């Protein structure tokens, strides 16, 4: 089933309680409700505030380096032998990923709300670094929660955060990964709710987070749309982005939702393969439930306990997904697929070899799927991949798989 | 009138305050839970809050997180928790049982299936930490039809408008969270609690139980003085953890924590 979306329908989403159809909402303990409602009220005011938006746009231009280029990957296109492949270069942003678009926006919100203490959760460490960066710039106290497993596999980013003045808290509970980091951030928030702003890194969590993170990331899609028209003289036929929580994907997709001719593919982490259960692909193999403040597709067991996840990429290693993606899946506007660890690694190597661009392992999932997709399309068609981050942080992981000590 | 309402009304008639202990079902082992529930009653419990373990207990501090992990290690499921209540009921049909936990296990079971099973097992109330009344529209009528009391939380940050709205959706009692923080936090401020609870009492006739930060007879009495009941959790769960390998020591440690609280609360009546 696919529904023709209109601007009017999109303006009505999420509804006043934060629902995208059956998904989203605000499932938190009572202590946080007042803060969330205040945040929603203030954000809706600032969204239409010219001064706030001008500051945001200026920071994106002068500090992040936007617009990021839309680049025609000519050799990759030739090697693939199908549709033209174009890359949206979010890896060229300051701090090396799309995450900073959102942290700039939320740190501005924190400043407007007069909050001096910032907390964040992180998986791969990209969101943690992006948060520590904007906190350093604005002189805000910064605490980052990170699963102790991730602290081990992303030690470079841990050190970057410390250099930036953030305090990194290793989380030892549960599976010691991103979901547990988010639990711990929520626990800190409930304890320090008066003076603390929680910068959530993806389009999940309780309302209004999925909405405001989407709005801050939508700059990706707005630029892509403009650049495609200017550089290729047309809209793309397909957009491809990796989906963990889904912020880079929604950022790319959102400004195209009413363009019926543009197909959208969200690529989840297939890990060792969906049939093994060792993956992080709730939209492909999960079912709806409630976690971290919203209703969405989840990986869980038959008793509603959240399942452990596996992905070679720490940034996709999360059992849930943003509620707007759950809605887009159900109405058929976007397709959600998965690629395995091995396919993603092959995508990493291919882009590195033929274009001289090392994508983050997260983004390599999008590369791997997009080349398969492009190969099945006509030469005259156009595919855009969101290269959401750069791969420097993953060099240790890749080297280890190659049996090399670096 | 529900079992919870009957008990609280009787206590009120006697000028007494409710003692409401919490333990996590399946901790330290599913085979022990029913026995521990009876121990709580013998030590003076008026109502039992029985925790349903969840993999991601976001509102809980380390003590109850570890209890959930111990219970889940033995595979304690919501269906098993309901079986435990059923078994408990074969010996005790007076003490109200409130299930306390998170929404996802209930969603996984299905609202209607859960409501039927909870009623059949002898559950009296349901407290779902991450389910504010705004999101409870689907499940509330199912509870109401079966006479299950929906217990909601109020917090220090709850505004007067919300106190009114949440009270209107509540029956049995309202759970006032005494502090900003997770379960097991230590910074209880009795003056703040007294002020907030008196404001809640002015806005609703639903009884108010107070939890978070109650660790001994002294804090129980201080909170009991201004509320209708005290809820004690982490300190009990902590003693379960410490005595998990010796069931008799465990039971006597629970009794020696609860008895002085019971006595201190009853002294308020005299």
XYZ file of C-alpha atoms in Angstrom:
676
model
C 0.000 0.000 0.000
C 1.337 3.413 -0.879
C -0.264 6.721 0.000
C 0.200 9.967 -1.942
C 1.470 12.420 0.655
C 0.650 16.103 0.497
C 2.268 19.098 2.163
C -0.867 19.453 4.246
C -0.670 15.875 5.524
C 2.994 16.335 6.444
C 2.308 19.572 8.310
C -0.133 17.665 10.517
C 2.542 15.167 11.563
C 3.381 14.518 14.218
C 0.010 15.336 15.804
C -0.153 17.425 18.987
C 0.735 14.387 21.098
C 3.677 13.467 18.928
C 2.106 10.614 16.978
C 3.039 9.580 13.444
C 0.027 7.372 12.800
C 0.242 4.564 15.370
C 3.834 5.430 16.283
C 5.739 7.973 18.356
C 4.058 9.541 21.380
C 5.413 10.303 24.816
C 5.958 7.188 26.947
C 8.035 8.424 29.874
C 7.751 8.550 33.624
C 5.821 11.493 34.982
C 8.883 13.401 36.245
C 9.925 14.164 32.636
C 6.513 15.130 31.252
C 6.664 18.777 32.265
C 10.119 19.262 30.735
C 9.060 17.593 27.496
C 5.978 19.769 27.236
C 8.033 22.900 27.906
C 10.570 21.845 25.296
C 7.790 21.298 22.780
C 6.233 24.712 23.454
C 9.549 26.532 23.258
C 10.670 24.658 20.166
C 7.457 25.395 18.279
C 7.964 29.094 19.066
C 11.617 29.071 17.994
C 10.908 27.088 14.842
C 9.109 30.144 13.508
C 11.521 32.623 15.062
C 13.585 34.445 12.438
C 16.490 35.155 14.798
C 16.761 31.518 15.912
C 16.648 30.222 12.340
C 19.166 32.808 11.139
C 21.595 31.807 13.906
C 21.102 28.131 13.037
C 21.685 28.741 9.310
C 24.766 30.871 9.977
C 26.278 28.185 12.230
C 25.606 25.525 9.611
C 27.375 27.642 7.009
C 30.329 29.051 8.957
C 30.963 26.365 11.578
C 29.805 23.130 9.923
C 30.788 24.152 6.396
C 27.433 23.701 4.696
C 26.158 23.193 2.105
C 27.873 19.829 1.797
C 28.541 18.888 -1.833
C 26.402 16.617 -3.978
C 29.027 14.699 -5.922
C 28.632 12.600 -9.072
C 30.526 9.343 -8.462
C 31.515 8.694 -12.032
C 33.830 5.719 -11.579
C 31.503 4.004 -9.118
C 28.693 4.517 -11.632
C 30.789 3.001 -14.421
C 31.842 0.042 -12.278
C 28.241 -0.573 -11.213
C 26.899 -0.286 -14.745
C 23.438 1.133 -14.130
C 21.894 4.342 -12.848
C 24.060 7.374 -12.106
C 25.253 7.308 -8.499
C 25.569 10.634 -6.666
C 26.885 11.096 -3.128
C 25.593 13.572 -0.559
C 28.811 14.354 1.287
C 27.777 14.659 4.962
C 31.177 13.119 5.737
C 32.706 16.506 4.893
C 30.902 18.287 7.731
C 32.891 19.542 10.699
C 33.350 16.540 13.069
C 32.914 14.177 10.129
C 29.244 13.231 10.123
C 25.681 14.512 9.786
C 25.264 14.379 13.576
C 26.510 17.944 14.035
C 23.495 19.447 12.174
C 21.327 18.283 15.054
C 23.672 19.078 17.923
C 24.076 22.652 16.665
C 20.290 23.017 16.652
C 19.708 21.429 20.052
C 22.584 23.294 21.732
C 21.048 26.519 20.448
C 17.754 25.408 21.985
C 19.539 24.680 25.271
C 21.025 28.171 25.239
C 17.673 29.796 24.502
C 16.169 27.786 27.407
C 18.988 28.852 29.730
C 20.217 25.304 30.450
C 23.922 25.111 31.254
C 24.370 21.362 31.551
C 24.074 19.032 28.568
C 23.836 15.242 28.468
C 23.898 12.897 25.481
C 24.014 9.192 24.658
C 26.291 7.811 21.994
C 26.943 4.514 20.223
C 29.804 4.876 17.741
C 30.753 8.118 19.426
C 29.897 10.396 16.475
C 26.942 11.986 18.260
C 28.994 12.201 21.456
C 31.784 14.003 19.622
C 29.325 16.303 17.846
C 27.702 17.144 21.199
C 31.033 17.676 22.990
C 32.083 19.928 20.106
C 29.124 22.299 20.292
C 29.332 22.316 24.094
C 32.980 23.347 23.883
C 32.023 26.140 21.509
C 29.165 27.412 23.698
C 30.858 26.813 27.057
C 28.299 24.241 28.241
C 29.038 21.438 30.716
C 28.856 18.142 28.798
C 28.290 14.558 29.962
C 28.217 11.715 27.442
C 26.862 8.245 28.258
C 28.357 5.385 26.272
C 28.038 1.619 26.694
C 31.269 0.129 28.043
C 31.430 -2.233 25.018
C 31.343 0.789 22.717
C 33.921 2.621 24.842
C 36.234 -0.280 24.040
C 35.556 -0.473 20.306
C 35.540 3.307 19.718
C 38.418 4.433 21.913
C 39.482 7.138 19.464
C 36.163 8.941 19.759
C 36.233 8.574 23.554
C 39.548 10.397 23.590
C 38.232 13.067 21.221
C 35.323 13.747 23.569
C 37.672 14.030 26.541
C 39.907 16.471 24.654
C 36.809 18.540 23.958
C 36.167 18.772 27.686
C 33.305 16.291 27.991
C 33.007 13.758 30.763
C 32.432 10.276 29.297
C 30.451 7.872 31.501
C 30.943 4.198 30.623
C 27.633 2.350 31.110
C 27.961 -1.159 32.521
C 24.289 -2.193 32.648
C 22.372 -4.464 30.256
C 24.081 -5.138 26.942
C 26.566 -2.263 27.526
C 25.747 -0.666 24.155
C 23.705 2.248 22.767
C 20.327 1.295 24.242
C 21.817 1.090 27.725
C 23.584 4.416 27.200
C 20.175 5.895 26.405
C 18.659 4.330 29.560
C 21.419 5.877 31.630
C 21.042 9.287 29.984
C 17.302 9.173 30.818
C 18.184 8.335 34.438
C 20.549 11.287 34.635
C 17.930 13.532 33.076
C 15.221 12.530 35.546
C 17.649 13.322 38.380
C 18.892 16.681 37.030
C 15.827 17.736 35.077
C 15.861 21.373 36.289
C 19.221 22.432 34.865
C 19.921 19.783 32.221
C 19.198 19.638 28.495
C 19.206 16.177 26.929
C 20.562 16.268 23.355
C 19.171 13.077 21.816
C 21.202 11.991 18.804
C 18.548 10.472 16.612
C 14.915 10.796 15.542
C 13.743 8.565 18.407
C 12.804 9.207 22.029
C 9.711 10.928 23.395
C 7.910 13.742 21.560
C 9.104 16.373 20.570
C 12.541 14.827 19.891
C 11.679 12.860 16.706
C 10.153 16.043 15.271
C 12.882 18.486 16.188
C 15.788 16.215 15.239
C 14.088 15.623 11.888
C 13.673 19.366 11.368
C 17.355 20.026 12.122
C 18.499 17.194 9.819
C 16.122 18.086 6.977
C 18.758 20.528 5.743
C 20.367 17.460 4.117
C 17.359 16.790 1.895
C 16.643 20.459 1.161
C 20.179 20.948 -0.130
C 20.117 17.673 -2.063
C 16.880 18.632 -3.799
C 18.249 22.048 -4.781
C 21.624 20.639 -5.867
C 20.057 17.819 -7.916
C 17.934 20.328 -9.812
C 20.911 22.654 -10.363
C 23.568 20.049 -11.196
C 21.576 17.269 -12.876
C 18.570 19.286 -13.965
C 16.182 16.817 -12.361
C 15.070 15.117 -9.156
C 16.693 11.794 -8.213
C 14.813 8.553 -8.895
C 15.946 6.986 -5.646
C 17.412 8.015 -2.288
C 19.417 5.564 -0.186
C 20.464 6.052 3.437
C 21.439 3.807 6.326
C 19.026 3.508 9.253
C 20.005 2.939 12.873
C 17.799 5.386 14.730
C 17.287 6.944 11.325
C 18.300 10.614 11.588
C 20.418 10.864 8.440
C 17.763 8.942 6.488
C 14.850 11.105 7.618
C 16.978 14.210 6.997
C 17.468 13.167 3.378
C 13.956 11.759 2.803
C 11.770 14.375 4.440
C 11.990 17.187 1.848
C 11.195 14.644 -0.907
C 8.197 12.923 0.692
C 5.662 14.650 -1.562
C 7.721 13.992 -4.713
C 5.998 10.820 -5.844
C 8.612 9.963 -8.440
C 11.377 9.730 -5.833
C 11.751 6.244 -4.299
C 13.332 5.907 -0.853
C 15.336 3.079 0.645
C 16.356 2.880 4.298
C 19.125 0.331 4.805
C 19.255 -1.451 8.159
C 22.119 -3.408 9.652
C 21.656 -7.045 8.635
C 24.613 -8.105 10.804
C 25.359 -11.785 10.248
C 22.103 -12.148 8.286
C 18.440 -11.693 9.278
C 17.919 -15.450 9.611
C 20.627 -15.673 12.305
C 18.892 -13.226 14.630
C 22.285 -11.489 14.941
C 21.388 -8.132 13.413
C 19.962 -4.703 14.177
C 17.074 -4.487 11.730
C 13.801 -3.811 13.594
C 11.931 -2.539 10.505
C 12.945 -5.592 8.473
C 12.507 -8.233 11.175
C 10.936 -6.703 14.304
C 7.478 -5.666 15.458
C 5.913 -2.612 17.086
C 6.449 -1.994 20.791
C 7.387 0.761 23.247
C 10.938 1.719 24.230
C 12.743 4.954 25.120
C 9.641 7.071 25.125
C 8.061 6.141 21.796
C 6.094 3.410 20.063
C 7.981 2.036 17.090
C 9.319 -1.150 15.493
C 11.601 -2.959 17.944
C 13.704 -6.062 18.232
C 12.246 -7.958 21.147
C 11.509 -11.484 22.330
C 8.025 -12.995 22.634
C 7.721 -11.643 26.198
C 8.450 -8.047 25.253
C 12.017 -8.006 26.549
C 14.303 -5.981 24.293
C 16.637 -8.194 22.299
C 20.393 -7.838 22.001
C 21.572 -6.555 18.633
C 24.603 -7.098 16.455
C 26.217 -4.954 13.804
C 29.793 -4.396 12.710
C 28.871 -0.721 12.945
C 28.342 0.593 16.486
C 26.183 3.462 15.209
C 23.544 1.076 13.850
C 23.652 -1.266 16.839
C 20.262 -0.253 18.293
C 17.065 -2.326 18.731
C 14.639 0.493 17.855
C 14.171 3.078 15.134
C 12.603 6.525 14.817
C 8.783 6.392 14.839
C 8.423 8.356 11.592
C 10.247 5.546 9.786
C 7.789 3.025 11.259
C 4.994 5.128 9.835
C 6.680 5.525 6.417
C 7.152 1.762 6.299
C 3.517 1.013 7.105
C 2.139 3.453 4.529
C 4.622 2.155 1.964
C 6.227 5.531 1.214
C 9.732 4.250 1.983
C 11.163 0.752 1.607
C 13.305 -0.705 4.371
C 15.905 -3.287 3.462
C 19.072 -4.626 5.037
C 22.607 -5.560 4.094
C 24.965 -7.791 6.080
C 28.217 -6.853 7.813
C 30.153 -8.435 4.945
C 28.233 -6.535 2.262
C 28.763 -3.269 4.157
C 32.496 -3.955 4.433
C 32.610 -4.628 0.678
C 30.795 -1.315 0.131
C 33.382 0.437 2.283
C 36.227 -1.025 0.246
C 34.608 -0.298 -3.104
C 33.927 3.376 -2.410
C 37.404 3.797 -0.967
C 39.041 2.106 -3.962
C 37.173 3.694 -6.867
C 36.304 7.146 -5.521
C 38.914 7.795 -2.842
C 36.178 8.327 -0.258
C 36.194 6.290 2.961
C 32.662 6.122 4.299
C 31.753 5.358 7.901
C 30.734 1.697 8.315
C 27.194 2.965 8.945
C 27.129 4.796 5.593
C 28.801 1.803 3.904
C 25.495 -0.051 4.400
C 23.838 2.524 2.150
C 26.659 2.260 -0.388
C 26.332 -1.537 -0.518
C 22.595 -1.450 -1.128
C 22.707 1.474 -3.559
C 25.160 -0.242 -5.902
C 22.866 -3.290 -6.080
C 19.905 -1.002 -6.697
C 21.673 1.137 -9.309
C 22.761 -1.971 -11.197
C 19.098 -2.928 -11.617
C 18.124 0.530 -12.920
C 18.465 2.244 -16.313
C 21.532 4.246 -17.220
C 19.492 7.436 -17.488
C 18.289 7.183 -13.885
C 19.769 8.774 -10.786
C 20.424 7.448 -7.271
C 21.584 9.581 -4.325
C 23.433 7.941 -1.424
C 23.720 9.779 1.856
C 27.359 9.370 2.901
C 26.390 10.247 6.448
C 29.879 10.072 7.930
C 33.528 9.461 7.202
C 35.292 6.197 7.951
C 38.371 7.328 9.893
C 36.817 6.184 13.165
C 36.417 2.658 11.734
C 39.972 2.103 10.545
C 40.799 0.039 13.644
C 37.791 -2.223 13.062
C 38.660 -2.738 9.399
C 42.333 -3.341 10.155
C 41.426 -5.860 12.836
C 39.259 -7.770 10.338
C 42.276 -7.755 7.986
C 44.443 -9.102 10.808
C 46.555 -5.946 10.864
C 47.665 -4.059 13.955
C 47.616 -0.272 13.518
C -15.342 -1.381 45.653
C -11.992 -2.847 44.647
C -9.768 -4.715 47.064
C -7.360 -1.734 47.086
C -10.112 0.757 47.837
C -11.490 -1.471 50.617
C -8.120 -1.809 52.324
C -7.312 1.901 52.105
C -10.743 2.894 53.363
C -10.533 0.508 56.299
C -7.109 1.876 57.239
C -8.400 5.414 56.963
C -11.262 4.546 59.295
C -8.685 3.330 61.807
C -6.512 6.415 61.314
C -3.729 4.173 60.028
C -1.381 4.451 57.063
C -0.744 1.815 54.427
C 2.596 0.029 54.233
C 3.225 -0.913 50.595
C 6.398 -2.940 49.978
C 7.764 -3.563 46.485
C 9.737 -6.579 45.327
C 10.686 -7.647 41.804
C 8.993 -10.878 40.730
C 11.481 -13.630 39.932
C 14.194 -12.178 42.202
C 16.231 -13.956 43.455
C 14.426 -16.862 41.771
C 10.889 -17.340 40.367
C 10.294 -20.248 42.785
C 10.760 -17.912 45.775
C 8.480 -15.019 44.871
C 5.175 -16.315 46.277
C 6.839 -17.261 49.544
C 8.361 -13.780 49.813
C 4.984 -12.174 49.130
C 3.513 -14.044 52.116
C 6.483 -12.924 54.199
C 5.759 -9.302 53.295
C 2.166 -9.722 54.505
C 3.301 -11.343 57.755
C 5.672 -8.414 58.302
C 2.808 -5.939 58.029
C 2.232 -5.179 54.341
C -1.216 -3.805 53.491
C -0.717 -3.865 49.717
C 2.054 -5.490 47.653
C 3.628 -3.893 44.612
C 5.012 -6.716 42.525
C 7.577 -5.639 39.939
C 7.425 -7.149 36.462
C 11.052 -7.412 35.312
C 12.024 -5.522 32.156
C 15.259 -5.501 30.182
C 15.421 -1.679 30.101
C 14.132 -0.264 33.404
C 14.788 3.407 32.626
C 13.222 4.851 35.770
C 15.076 2.550 38.134
C 18.382 2.903 39.912
C 21.076 0.203 40.037
C 19.439 -1.863 42.819
C 16.242 -2.587 40.884
C 18.103 -2.820 37.566
C 20.111 -5.700 39.021
C 16.945 -7.306 40.400
C 15.474 -7.223 36.875
C 18.639 -8.808 35.512
C 18.515 -11.587 38.131
C 14.843 -12.271 37.378
C 15.359 -12.231 33.615
C 18.315 -14.587 33.913
C 15.756 -17.127 35.126
C 13.443 -16.182 32.251
C 10.746 -14.538 34.394
C 7.992 -13.442 31.987
C 4.821 -11.432 32.531
C 2.794 -14.639 32.124
C 4.831 -16.264 34.894
C 4.325 -13.240 37.140
C 0.568 -13.652 36.679
C 0.905 -17.328 37.634
C 2.709 -16.244 40.809
C -0.174 -13.954 41.722
C -2.616 -16.795 41.123
C -0.650 -19.077 43.438
C -0.420 -16.337 46.080
C -4.209 -15.904 45.922
C -4.803 -19.557 46.874
C -3.612 -18.671 50.388
C -4.382 -14.946 50.575
C -7.482 -13.412 49.044
C -7.316 -10.193 51.057
C -4.010 -8.451 50.292
C -4.235 -6.324 47.150
C -1.584 -6.851 44.479
C -0.411 -4.059 42.187
C 1.728 -5.024 39.207
C 4.413 -2.428 38.613
C 6.522 -2.334 35.488
C 7.019 -0.991 31.991
C 4.669 -0.986 29.049
C 6.428 -3.164 26.494
C 5.808 -6.583 28.105
C 2.114 -5.636 28.328
C 2.090 -4.520 24.682
C 3.771 -7.756 23.643
C 1.083 -9.787 25.430
C -1.716 -7.582 24.063
C -3.819 -5.195 26.168
C -6.962 -7.314 26.184
C -5.245 -10.646 26.808
C -3.278 -9.033 29.630
C -6.324 -7.403 31.215
C -8.247 -10.696 31.204
C -5.303 -12.664 32.557
C -4.521 -10.094 35.266
C -8.116 -10.107 36.469
C -8.296 -13.913 36.418
C -5.045 -14.196 38.388
C -6.299 -11.868 41.114
C -4.361 -8.695 40.301
C -5.970 -5.533 41.687
C -4.060 -2.625 40.193
C -1.588 -1.894 37.436
C 1.145 0.751 37.550
C 2.986 1.228 34.269
C 5.899 3.588 34.792
C 6.214 4.731 31.176
C 2.495 5.060 30.478
C 1.122 8.527 31.266
C -2.687 8.894 31.080
C -2.399 10.603 27.667
C -1.193 7.331 26.156
C -3.513 5.091 28.213
C -6.683 5.748 26.223
C -6.772 2.258 24.706
C -6.013 0.313 27.831
C -7.994 2.350 30.389
C -11.471 1.097 29.379
C -10.228 -2.512 29.442
C -9.007 -2.022 33.032
C -12.212 -0.255 34.029
C -14.456 -3.047 32.668
C -12.568 -5.570 34.758
C -12.281 -3.493 37.926
C -8.493 -3.200 37.719
C -7.317 0.043 39.354
C -5.033 2.129 37.118
C -2.304 3.603 39.329
C -0.530 6.636 37.870
C 2.525 8.561 39.024
C 2.725 12.166 40.147
C 6.130 13.843 40.475
C 7.630 16.964 42.047
C 7.560 18.461 38.531
C 3.842 17.770 37.955
C 1.831 20.969 37.511
C -1.555 21.535 39.210
C -3.397 21.120 35.898
C -1.789 17.754 35.390
C -2.458 16.706 39.005
C -6.162 17.287 38.321
C -6.091 15.485 34.977
C -4.092 12.501 36.222
C -6.236 12.158 39.364
C -9.323 12.001 37.171
C -7.837 8.918 35.460
C -6.713 7.262 38.706
C -8.383 4.881 41.107
C -7.103 2.875 44.057
C -4.296 5.253 44.886
C -1.915 7.717 43.289
C 1.801 7.087 43.530
C 3.655 10.270 44.413
C 7.325 10.057 43.427
C 8.986 11.907 46.312
C 12.043 13.174 44.467
C 13.582 13.913 41.099
C 15.598 10.820 40.401
C 15.486 7.075 39.973
C 14.392 4.447 42.490
C 16.869 4.002 45.326
C 17.976 7.645 45.401
C 18.761 8.947 48.850
C 17.960 12.659 48.851
C 14.442 12.609 50.334
C 13.255 16.037 51.478
C 10.340 15.498 53.849
C 9.258 19.167 53.893
C 8.964 19.242 50.107
C 6.972 16.012 50.162
C 4.623 17.344 52.847
C 3.932 20.492 50.871
C 3.329 18.734 47.572
C 1.157 15.967 49.037
C -1.046 18.476 50.835
C -1.552 20.235 47.487
C -2.442 16.898 45.874
C -4.876 16.137 48.720
C -6.522 19.489 48.110
C -7.082 18.604 44.456
C -8.291 14.990 44.679
C -9.922 12.502 47.006
C -7.915 9.583 45.622
C -5.521 8.349 48.361
C -1.845 9.215 47.898
C 0.985 6.745 48.446
C 4.525 8.113 48.519
C 7.560 6.242 47.249
C 11.276 6.752 46.438
C 13.821 7.331 49.194
C 12.062 5.567 52.108
C 14.664 3.445 53.853
C 13.761 3.018 57.526
C 11.195 3.586 60.288
C 12.111 7.238 60.582
C 11.590 8.153 56.914
C 8.496 5.925 56.776
C 6.943 7.778 59.718
C 7.897 11.188 58.340
C 6.254 10.423 55.012
C 3.352 8.510 56.586
C 2.493 11.566 58.657
C 1.602 13.534 55.515
C 0.303 10.820 53.150
C -2.035 7.817 53.027
C 0.677 5.233 52.568
C 4.376 4.632 52.132
C 5.925 2.577 49.354
C 9.226 0.860 50.120
C 11.249 -0.747 47.350
C 14.993 -0.484 46.841
C 15.972 -1.093 50.470
C 14.048 -4.414 50.374
C 15.411 -5.389 46.976
C 18.910 -4.612 48.227
C 18.528 -7.021 51.138
C 17.196 -9.663 48.735
C 20.391 -9.253 46.702
C 22.595 -9.546 49.759
C 20.842 -12.665 51.068
C 19.940 -14.316 47.767
C 21.710 -17.573 48.653
C 20.042 -18.045 52.048
C 16.250 -17.916 51.923
C 15.714 -17.983 55.696
C 18.165 -15.115 56.255
C 16.501 -13.295 53.382
C 13.018 -13.625 54.886
C 14.137 -12.536 58.340
C 15.979 -9.539 56.885
C 12.784 -8.454 55.095
C 10.841 -8.800 58.334
C 13.415 -6.867 60.321
C 13.257 -3.998 57.805
C 9.454 -3.883 57.561
C 8.419 -4.492 61.195
C 9.894 -1.235 62.543
C 8.262 0.675 59.676
C 4.911 -0.941 60.466
C 5.273 -0.035 64.137
C 6.362 3.523 63.371
C 3.384 3.991 61.050
C 0.956 2.575 63.614
C 2.345 4.865 66.310
C 1.137 7.765 64.162
C -2.429 6.524 64.707
C -2.257 6.472 68.474
